[in-house]
Amino acid sequence: MFDKLDDILIHYEELMQELNNPSVTEDQNRFRKLMKEQADLADLVETYTQYKKAKQTVEDSLALLEEESDEEMREMAKEELSEAKKQIEALEQELKILLLPKDPNDDKNIILEIRAGAGGDEAALFASELYRMYVNYAEGHHWKVELISVNENGIGGFKEVVAMITGKGAYSKMKYESGVHRVQRVPETESGGRIHTSTATVAVMPEAEEFDVVIEDKDVRIDVMRASGNGGQCVNTTDSAVRLTHMPTGIVIYSQTEKSQLQNKEKAFRLLRSKLYDIELEKRQNSEAEERRSQIGTGDRSEKIRTYNFPQGRVTDHRIKLTLYKIDSIMNGDIQELLDSLIAADQAVRLSKLNEEM
């Protein structure tokens, strides 16, 4: 591991020298690539530098204890030695995590798709609450949320809602949300006070770049029409809505949230690219089934991942057997503790696998 880290340190220094060369900005593509590589390595290099300093402190403290006879100085050296050893242990673990293979999609924006499942109107209401939960979480991170399409049920619920969330590292955090979310509560329409169980399915897809997926013109039928439902002034008076049909897969995309046909078309193509990219990812993951099954948050989308129990005020994530009794704040977008726990569990599984191989 440390030979690899030393090589990375040398490479990072060469990278910084290249970036400090004024001529590098003449090739903007090259400059952007170098800047991204530098940013990707910065945390690892900083952590390894701290590790090397802590190792040096251990050596210096041990040398001082051999030479020094003054008791006060010896006590100080012992304290420094103890502190540095603890630091080394923590930094070693951090370095192992930083060296884990990075998901190439982690820095991507996401397409968020929520569909009401079993439970009729109550499931649609739950789907709309999940959507608001994610919007609040995204806004707390200063991410941009753009609605692509929504199919409402008439009483404030969503049969289906699709949105683009743009922000650094959006996929790295939100990818753990894909799966079936279950709600247990007494619906407002229930006169007998019985607890109902309803579900909604969440899909989080990395946004595909144009070079990730090539869509042939002959494979797509484009239809334009008048938008329906809510959407602001003029939404029903112009042919601004766009429907794409991808012939090879049968995927149909509908976008109507913008007044401009061009903007709706652009959004629809972004969603189509991401859906096709997601299909390819799933194929790849299925071919690595054993490895993927051992990881958190990369399983089957039909898997029930979380229960929101309102009478008990609890949210339980079944993958990591974590229960939090703060359902109100979670539904308001405070999901960081859930996501941090999922990330930590995923890293622990991958580290364990790595240690077995070493």
XYZ file of N, CA, C and O in Angstrom, residues 147-150 152 225-231 235-236 240-242 254-259 264 267:
100
model
N -37.474 20.202 -12.410
C -38.531 19.242 -12.660
C -38.566 18.910 -14.149
O -38.539 19.806 -14.987
N -38.597 17.625 -14.490
C -38.676 17.214 -15.900
C -40.104 16.834 -16.258
O -40.646 17.275 -17.260
N -40.728 16.021 -15.422
C -42.136 15.677 -15.673
C -42.800 15.260 -14.372
O -42.136 14.759 -13.451
N -44.120 15.470 -14.297
C -44.873 15.074 -13.112
C -46.277 14.651 -13.538
O -46.891 15.272 -14.402
N -49.750 14.041 -11.658
C -50.403 14.211 -10.363
C -51.698 13.395 -10.283
O -52.279 13.016 -11.303
N -46.618 18.356 -28.655
C -48.054 18.498 -28.361
C -48.256 19.587 -27.323
O -47.283 20.110 -26.771
N -49.512 19.900 -27.061
C -49.814 20.890 -26.027
C -49.660 20.242 -24.658
O -50.108 19.119 -24.446
N -49.034 20.985 -23.771
C -48.862 20.484 -22.414
C -50.198 20.510 -21.698
O -51.070 21.311 -22.005
N -50.348 19.620 -20.714
C -51.590 19.591 -19.943
C -51.280 19.752 -18.467
O -50.157 19.532 -18.031
N -52.282 20.156 -17.704
C -52.094 20.285 -16.258
C -51.387 21.563 -15.889
O -51.282 22.496 -16.673
N -50.896 21.595 -14.622
C -50.250 22.808 -14.111
C -48.918 23.037 -14.807
O -48.225 22.112 -15.134
N -48.563 24.291 -14.961
C -47.272 24.574 -15.590
C -47.090 26.043 -15.857
O -46.127 26.448 -16.492
N -48.900 27.463 -20.789
C -48.519 26.067 -20.917
C -49.488 25.271 -21.800
O -49.118 24.309 -22.442
N -50.748 25.693 -21.843
C -51.732 24.953 -22.642
C -52.005 25.580 -24.009
O -52.860 25.117 -24.740
N -45.674 22.990 -26.806
C -44.351 23.040 -26.168
C -43.923 21.699 -25.577
O -42.741 21.461 -25.347
N -44.883 20.825 -25.293
C -44.533 19.531 -24.694
C -43.883 18.617 -25.735
O -44.220 18.656 -26.916
N -42.939 17.807 -25.254
C -42.193 16.909 -26.155
C -42.277 15.477 -25.637
O -42.090 15.235 -24.442
N -41.503 11.931 -21.573
C -42.411 13.066 -21.793
C -41.920 14.240 -20.955
O -41.671 14.099 -19.752
N -41.737 15.387 -21.587
C -41.284 16.589 -20.872
C -42.174 17.771 -21.234
O -42.360 18.080 -22.412
N -42.730 18.443 -20.199
C -43.651 19.544 -20.466
C -43.470 20.725 -19.504
O -44.250 21.668 -19.510
N -42.430 20.672 -18.646
C -42.342 21.670 -17.567
C -41.868 23.040 -18.044
O -41.992 24.021 -17.328
N -41.263 23.115 -19.241
C -40.793 24.402 -19.762
C -41.784 24.948 -20.790
O -42.493 24.190 -21.455
N -41.803 26.274 -20.945
C -42.665 26.893 -21.967
C -42.090 26.688 -23.362
O -42.806 26.685 -24.354
N -37.799 21.735 -23.465
C -38.411 20.446 -23.122
C -37.735 19.304 -23.871
O -37.524 18.216 -23.325
N -34.374 18.599 -22.202
C -34.568 17.856 -20.949
C -34.917 16.396 -21.230
O -34.430 15.487 -20.556
